[in-house]
Coordinates of C-alpha atoms in Angstrom, one line a residue:
Chain A
X1 CA 8.8 -22.5 -10.1
X2 CA 10.0 -26.3 -10.4
X3 CA 10.1 -28.0 -7.7
X4 CA 13.3 -29.8 -7.1
X5 CA 13.6 -33.4 -7.1
X6 CA 16.8 -34.4 -5.3
X7 CA 18.4 -37.8 -5.9
X8 CA 17.2 -40.7 -3.8
X9 CA 19.2 -41.9 -1.0
X10 CA 18.9 -45.8 0.9
X11 CA 17.7 -45.7 4.3
X12 CA 16.6 -48.3 6.4
X13 CA 13.1 -49.8 6.5
X14 CA 11.5 -46.8 8.8
X15 CA 13.9 -44.0 7.8
X16 CA 12.2 -41.2 5.9
X17 CA 14.5 -40.9 2.5
X18 CA 15.0 -38.1 0.2
X19 CA 12.5 -39.5 -2.4
X20 CA 10.0 -40.3 -0.2
X21 CA 10.6 -36.5 1.0
X22 CA 10.6 -35.7 -2.2
X23 CA 7.3 -37.4 -3.1
X24 CA 5.5 -35.6 -0.3
X25 CA 6.8 -32.5 -1.4
X26 CA 5.8 -32.7 -5.1
X27 CA 2.0 -33.8 -3.3
X28 CA 2.0 -30.3 -1.0
X29 CA -1.3 -29.0 -2.4
X30 CA -0.7 -25.5 -3.5
X31 CA -4.1 -23.9 -2.2
X32 CA -5.3 -23.3 1.3
X33 CA -8.5 -22.5 2.0
X34 CA -8.4 -19.6 5.1
X35 CA -11.1 -20.2 7.7
X36 CA -12.4 -16.5 8.3
X37 CA -13.7 -14.5 5.1
X38 CA -10.9 -11.9 4.4
X39 CA -12.7 -10.4 2.1
X40 CA -14.6 -8.2 3.7
X41 CA -10.7 -6.7 5.1
X42 CA -9.6 -6.3 2.2
X43 CA -12.2 -4.4 0.7
X44 CA -12.6 -2.2 4.0
X45 CA -9.2 -1.5 4.1
X46 CA -8.3 -0.7 0.3
X47 CA -11.9 2.0 0.1
X48 CA -10.0 3.3 3.7
X49 CA -7.4 4.1 1.4
X50 CA -9.0 5.4 -1.5
X51 CA -10.8 7.8 0.9
X52 CA -7.2 9.0 2.3
X53 CA -5.8 9.8 -1.0
X54 CA -8.1 12.8 -1.7
X55 CA -7.2 14.3 2.1
X56 CA -3.5 13.3 1.1
X57 CA -3.9 15.8 -1.8
X58 CA -6.4 18.3 0.5
X59 CA -2.8 18.4 2.2
X60 CA -0.6 19.0 -0.6
X61 CA -2.0 21.9 -1.6
X62 CA -2.6 23.5 1.6
X63 CA 0.8 24.1 2.1
X64 CA 1.6 26.5 -0.7
X65 CA -1.0 28.3 0.8
X66 CA -1.0 28.2 4.7
X67 CA 2.9 29.1 3.3
X68 CA 1.8 31.4 1.9
X69 CA -0.3 33.1 4.0
X70 CA 2.0 32.4 6.7
X71 CA 5.1 34.6 4.9
X72 CA 1.9 37.0 4.4
X73 CA 1.3 37.7 8.0
X74 CA 5.0 37.0 9.0
X75 CA 6.0 40.4 7.0
X76 CA 2.8 42.4 8.2
X77 CA 4.3 42.0 11.9
X78 CA 7.7 43.0 10.9
X79 CA 7.0 46.0 8.9
X80 CA 4.5 47.4 11.5
X81 CA 8.0 45.9 14.0
X82 CA 11.2 46.7 12.4
X83 CA 10.6 49.3 9.7
X84 CA 7.9 51.9 10.8
X85 CA 9.5 55.0 8.5
X86 CA 11.5 52.6 5.6
X87 CA 8.5 53.6 3.4
X88 CA 9.2 57.4 3.5
X89 CA 12.6 56.3 1.9
X90 CA 11.9 53.4 0.1
X91 CA 10.3 53.4 -3.5
X92 CA 8.1 51.5 -4.3
X93 CA 7.8 48.8 -6.8
X94 CA 4.4 48.9 -7.8
X95 CA 3.9 52.7 -7.2
X96 CA 7.4 52.6 -9.7
X97 CA 4.8 50.9 -12.3
X98 CA 2.2 54.0 -11.6
X99 CA 5.0 56.9 -11.5
X100 CA 3.5 59.6 -13.6
X101 CA 0.4 59.0 -13.8
X102 CA -2.2 60.9 -12.1
X103 CA -3.1 58.1 -10.0
X104 CA -2.8 58.3 -6.4
X105 CA -2.0 55.7 -3.7
X106 CA -5.5 55.1 -2.2
X107 CA -7.2 54.7 -5.7
X108 CA -4.5 52.1 -7.0
X109 CA -5.6 50.0 -3.1
X110 CA -9.7 50.3 -4.1
X111 CA -8.2 49.7 -8.1
X112 CA -6.6 46.3 -6.8
X113 CA -9.1 45.1 -4.5
X114 CA -11.7 46.0 -7.5
X115 CA -9.1 43.9 -10.0
X116 CA -9.7 41.3 -7.6
X117 CA -13.0 40.4 -6.5
X118 CA -13.7 40.8 -10.7
X119 CA -11.1 37.9 -11.0
X120 CA -13.0 36.5 -8.2
X121 CA -15.9 36.4 -8.9
X122 CA -14.8 35.4 -12.6
X123 CA -13.7 32.1 -11.4
X124 CA -16.6 31.2 -8.9
X125 CA -19.0 31.9 -12.1
X126 CA -16.9 29.7 -14.1
X127 CA -17.3 27.1 -11.0
X128 CA -21.1 27.2 -10.8
X129 CA -21.0 30.1 -7.8
X130 CA -19.9 27.2 -5.3
X131 CA -20.4 28.0 -2.0
X132 CA -17.2 28.0 0.1
X133 CA -19.6 26.9 3.3
X134 CA -19.2 23.1 2.2
X135 CA -15.9 23.2 1.5
X136 CA -13.9 20.8 5.0
X137 CA -13.3 22.9 7.6
X138 CA -9.4 22.6 7.4
X139 CA -9.9 24.3 3.4
X140 CA -12.2 27.3 5.3
X141 CA -9.8 27.7 7.4
X142 CA -6.8 28.5 5.4
X143 CA -9.4 30.6 3.4
X144 CA -10.5 32.8 6.2
X145 CA -6.6 32.9 7.0
X146 CA -5.6 34.1 3.6
X147 CA -8.3 36.7 3.7
X148 CA -7.7 38.1 7.0
X149 CA -4.0 38.6 5.9
X150 CA -5.2 40.5 3.4
X151 CA -7.6 42.0 4.4
X152 CA -5.7 43.2 7.7
X153 CA -2.7 44.6 5.1
X154 CA -5.6 46.6 3.0
X155 CA -6.3 48.1 6.7
X156 CA -2.8 49.0 6.5
X157 CA -2.7 51.2 3.9
X158 CA -5.4 53.1 4.8
X159 CA -3.3 54.5 8.0
X160 CA -0.1 54.1 5.1
X161 CA -1.0 54.3 1.5
X162 CA 2.1 54.9 -0.1
X163 CA 3.5 52.1 2.0
X164 CA 4.6 50.0 -1.1
X165 CA 5.5 46.6 0.3
X166 CA 2.4 46.6 1.8
X167 CA 1.2 47.3 -1.6
X168 CA 3.5 44.4 -3.2
X169 CA 2.3 42.0 0.0
X170 CA -1.3 42.5 -0.5
X171 CA -1.1 41.6 -4.5
X172 CA 1.3 38.9 -3.5
X173 CA -1.9 37.7 -0.8
X174 CA -4.6 38.3 -3.9
X175 CA -3.1 36.2 -6.0
X176 CA -2.4 33.1 -3.8
X177 CA -6.1 33.7 -2.9
X178 CA -7.3 33.2 -6.0
X179 CA -4.8 30.3 -6.6
X180 CA -6.1 28.4 -4.0
X181 CA -9.7 28.1 -4.9
X182 CA -8.7 28.1 -8.7
X183 CA -6.9 24.8 -7.2
X184 CA -9.7 23.6 -4.9
X185 CA -12.5 24.1 -7.3
X186 CA -10.9 22.5 -9.5
X187 CA -10.8 19.5 -8.1
X188 CA -14.4 19.7 -6.1
X189 CA -15.9 20.9 -9.5
X190 CA -18.8 21.6 -7.3
X191 CA -18.4 22.8 -3.8
Chain B
X1 CA -17.8 -2.3 -4.5
X2 CA -20.6 -2.6 -1.2
X3 CA -20.8 -5.7 0.4
X4 CA -23.6 -6.8 -1.4
X5 CA -21.7 -7.6 -4.5
X6 CA -22.7 -11.2 -5.7
X7 CA -19.5 -13.4 -5.4
X8 CA -21.0 -16.2 -6.9
X9 CA -21.2 -14.5 -10.4
X10 CA -19.0 -13.1 -12.4
X11 CA -20.7 -9.6 -13.4
X12 CA -17.9 -6.8 -13.3
X13 CA -19.0 -3.0 -12.9
X14 CA -18.4 -0.1 -14.9
X15 CA -18.4 0.4 -18.6
X16 CA -16.7 -3.1 -19.3
X17 CA -18.9 -5.9 -18.2
X18 CA -17.1 -9.1 -18.8
X19 CA -18.6 -12.4 -18.4
X20 CA -16.4 -15.8 -18.4
X21 CA -18.1 -17.3 -21.6
X22 CA -16.5 -19.8 -23.6
X23 CA -15.0 -17.9 -25.9
X24 CA -12.8 -16.5 -23.1
X25 CA -10.1 -18.7 -22.2
X26 CA -8.6 -18.2 -18.4
X27 CA -6.3 -16.7 -19.2
X28 CA -8.2 -14.0 -21.2
X29 CA -10.2 -13.8 -18.1
X30 CA -7.5 -12.8 -16.4
X31 CA -5.8 -10.3 -18.4
X32 CA -8.9 -8.4 -18.4
X33 CA -9.8 -8.2 -14.9
X34 CA -6.2 -7.1 -14.3
X35 CA -6.8 -4.3 -16.8
X36 CA -9.8 -3.6 -15.1
X37 CA -8.5 -3.3 -11.7
X38 CA -5.9 -0.9 -12.9
X39 CA -8.4 1.2 -14.3
X40 CA -9.9 0.9 -10.4
X41 CA -12.9 -1.8 -10.2
X42 CA -12.7 -3.5 -7.5
X43 CA -15.6 -6.6 -8.6
X44 CA -12.4 -7.3 -11.1
X45 CA -9.2 -6.9 -8.1
X46 CA -12.0 -9.7 -6.3
X47 CA -12.5 -11.9 -8.9
X48 CA -8.3 -11.7 -9.0
X49 CA -8.2 -12.4 -5.4
X50 CA -10.9 -15.0 -5.8
X51 CA -8.9 -16.9 -8.7
X52 CA -6.0 -16.4 -6.0
X53 CA -6.3 -15.8 -2.8
X54 CA -5.5 -19.7 -1.7
X55 CA -2.9 -19.9 -3.5
X56 CA -1.5 -16.9 -1.4
X57 CA -2.5 -17.9 2.0
X58 CA -1.1 -20.9 1.8
X59 CA 2.2 -19.4 0.8
X60 CA 1.5 -16.8 4.1
X61 CA 0.2 -20.0 6.1
X62 CA 4.6 -21.5 4.8
X63 CA 5.8 -19.1 5.7
X64 CA 4.7 -17.4 9.1
X65 CA 3.4 -21.6 10.5
X66 CA 0.5 -19.3 12.0
X67 CA -3.0 -18.9 11.1
X68 CA -3.9 -16.0 12.7
X69 CA -0.5 -14.9 10.8
X70 CA -1.3 -15.8 7.8
X71 CA -4.6 -14.9 7.8
X72 CA -4.0 -10.9 7.9
X73 CA -0.7 -11.2 5.9
X74 CA -2.9 -12.3 3.2
X75 CA -5.1 -9.9 3.2
X76 CA -2.4 -7.4 3.9
X77 CA -0.6 -8.8 0.1
X78 CA -3.8 -8.4 -1.1
X79 CA -4.1 -4.9 -0.2
X80 CA -0.4 -4.1 -1.5
X81 CA -1.8 -6.1 -4.5
X82 CA -4.0 -3.4 -5.0
X83 CA -2.3 -0.6 -4.6
X84 CA 0.6 -2.3 -6.9
X85 CA -0.9 -3.7 -9.4
X86 CA -0.6 -0.6 -12.4
X87 CA 3.4 -1.8 -11.3
X88 CA 2.3 -5.4 -12.8
X89 CA 3.4 -5.0 -16.7
X90 CA 3.3 -8.4 -17.8
X91 CA 6.7 -9.2 -18.2
X92 CA 5.8 -12.5 -16.4
X93 CA 2.8 -14.0 -15.4
X94 CA 0.8 -12.6 -13.0
X95 CA 0.7 -15.8 -10.5
X96 CA 4.8 -15.3 -10.6
X97 CA 4.3 -11.9 -10.0
X98 CA 1.9 -11.7 -7.2
X99 CA 3.8 -14.9 -5.5
X100 CA 7.0 -12.5 -5.6
X101 CA 5.0 -9.8 -4.1
X102 CA 3.4 -11.6 -2.1
X103 CA 6.8 -13.3 -0.5
X104 CA 8.2 -10.0 0.0
X105 CA 4.7 -8.7 2.3
X106 CA 5.4 -12.1 4.3
X107 CA 9.1 -11.1 4.7
X108 CA 8.6 -8.0 5.4
X109 CA 5.4 -8.7 8.1
X110 CA 8.2 -10.5 9.9
X111 CA 10.8 -8.1 9.8
X112 CA 8.5 -6.2 11.7
X113 CA 7.1 -8.8 14.3
X114 CA 10.6 -9.7 15.5
X115 CA 11.3 -8.9 18.9
X116 CA 14.6 -7.1 20.0
X117 CA 16.5 -9.4 21.0
X118 CA 16.2 -11.3 17.5
X119 CA 17.1 -8.2 15.8
X120 CA 20.1 -7.7 17.8
X121 CA 21.7 -10.5 18.3
X122 CA 19.8 -12.7 15.1
X123 CA 18.6 -15.2 17.3
X124 CA 15.9 -17.4 15.7
X125 CA 13.3 -18.5 17.8
X126 CA 13.8 -22.7 17.3
X127 CA 10.1 -23.4 17.7
X128 CA 9.6 -26.7 19.2
X129 CA 12.1 -29.3 19.3
X130 CA 11.7 -31.7 16.3
X131 CA 13.4 -34.5 18.5
X132 CA 10.0 -35.3 20.1
X133 CA 7.6 -35.5 17.3
X134 CA 4.8 -35.9 19.5
X135 CA 5.1 -32.1 20.8
X136 CA 4.5 -28.8 19.2
X137 CA 2.4 -30.4 15.7
X138 CA 0.1 -28.6 14.7
X139 CA -3.2 -29.9 15.6
X140 CA -5.2 -29.7 12.3
X141 CA -7.0 -32.0 10.0
X142 CA -6.9 -30.0 6.8
X143 CA -2.9 -30.2 6.9
X144 CA -0.7 -32.3 5.3
X145 CA 1.4 -34.3 7.5
X146 CA 4.5 -32.9 6.0
X147 CA 3.1 -29.2 6.2
X148 CA 2.9 -29.9 9.8
X149 CA 6.0 -30.9 9.7
X150 CA 7.3 -28.1 8.7
X151 CA 5.7 -25.5 10.0
X152 CA 7.8 -26.9 12.9
X153 CA 11.2 -25.8 11.7
X154 CA 13.3 -23.4 12.6
X155 CA 11.8 -19.9 11.1
X156 CA 15.2 -19.2 8.5
X157 CA 15.3 -23.2 7.4
X158 CA 11.8 -23.3 6.9
X159 CA 11.5 -19.8 5.3
X160 CA 14.2 -21.2 2.5
X161 CA 12.9 -24.5 2.3
X162 CA 9.1 -23.0 1.1
X163 CA 10.9 -20.7 -0.8
X164 CA 13.3 -23.1 -2.8
X165 CA 11.5 -26.2 -2.2
X166 CA 8.1 -25.5 -2.8
X167 CA 7.4 -21.7 -4.3
X168 CA 11.1 -22.8 -7.1
X169 CA 13.3 -19.7 -6.1
X170 CA 16.7 -20.5 -6.9
X171 CA 19.0 -20.1 -3.4
X172 CA 21.0 -16.4 -4.7
X173 CA 17.4 -14.9 -5.2
X174 CA 16.2 -16.5 -1.7
X175 CA 19.8 -15.2 -0.2
X176 CA 18.7 -11.6 -1.9
X177 CA 15.2 -11.7 -0.1
X178 CA 16.3 -13.0 3.5
X179 CA 19.7 -11.1 2.8
X180 CA 21.8 -14.1 3.6
X181 CA 25.3 -16.0 1.6
X182 CA 24.2 -17.8 -1.0
X183 CA 26.2 -21.0 0.7
X184 CA 23.4 -19.8 3.8
X185 CA 20.6 -20.3 2.2
X186 CA 21.9 -23.8 1.0
X187 CA 22.7 -25.0 4.4
X188 CA 19.7 -24.1 5.8
X189 CA 18.2 -25.7 2.8
X190 CA 19.9 -28.9 3.9
X191 CA 19.1 -28.6 7.5
X192 CA 15.4 -28.3 6.4
X193 CA 15.3 -31.3 4.6
X194 CA 17.8 -33.4 7.5
X195 CA 15.3 -32.1 9.9
X196 CA 12.3 -32.9 8.6
X197 CA 13.4 -36.6 7.8
X198 CA 14.1 -37.0 11.5
X199 CA 11.2 -35.5 12.8
X200 CA 8.9 -38.1 9.8
X201 CA 11.2 -40.4 10.8
X202 CA 10.7 -39.9 14.5
X203 CA 6.9 -39.6 14.0
X204 CA 6.4 -43.0 12.1
X205 CA 5.3 -41.2 9.3
X206 CA 5.8 -44.1 6.9
X207 CA 3.7 -46.3 8.8
X208 CA 1.6 -43.6 9.0
X209 CA 1.2 -42.8 4.9
X210 CA 0.8 -46.6 4.7
X211 CA -2.0 -46.9 6.4
X212 CA -3.6 -43.6 4.4
X213 CA -2.7 -45.3 1.4
X214 CA -4.0 -48.8 2.7
X215 CA -7.4 -47.0 3.3

């Protein structure tokens, strides 16, 4: 970046000529010193922004899990509101997979629950048995919502154990809970 | 990095301990600081700040013509630099790249702080009248006389003048930055020069300058 030196222009004695102006421009200092210390503010700002990033990442984790919990709850409520008898006509997807076997629906729910607990336990062991209460409150709330949704579905299945949609919903909710736990533990390693 | 950083020594944190020993040239040191800052070293970033902040402050001051704004925006430049330093790929000199980052931050600041009247009608703040040399000059003995007069130029003329004559940008680049025609950039530059010459002449600049030279 060079400085531009214009051609000299003759002017009267006290007039500032192009040449004088060009000389003054060339003499301009390229440094000035601020009166106050600027670094402390910069340091604060970059540390503050560094803290913002993980919290934004937490937010990103919540989006799918919150969405999943909401979907589970909406489906559950819709089910009870609009389709009380559909299970008598429909063919459940998970039940289909069990067709021909001697496993009853009640046993299937137990099996799913045991399988879920086992996967959860394996996950916790692999991360050194962390405790959830050390997570930020927003995350705890998110996990609790998923667990509540799972509990509600299980409760509903106690009275309607042949309901295939509820079984699928339970499976979906369990998988979402495991996914969220895995993401959180991966991020925080030890909670 | 906490506040207890020893600002007088060139000790860099983390794995790569670096000292400005004789075997390193200034450029080598800067390259090392850039690399470490990209890895998140705030100590290395501090070294870059120490090396460049006075030039960046000068740029901010000349473009904004206000000490407090210049200090705030200079801080903002380094915060943006911290966020964007990974974008620096070494295709140009670091100082050149940093000046372009700073120029963009200053222009962004000016856009943000334009009042609605200026936005709607493209009115610029004329500042103090340049025909009256005794009024409106910034009372700061650390500034050169020319800087004091540059500060009194109307905003657009001042920006073009600083970017072209001091920072060395071409009119094509300035027209892009300021979203104006190339011809407008050139005419603003000539306007700025004329105003400066008038203003310096009216303030008896030559006799002042001669006195200073004789001292």
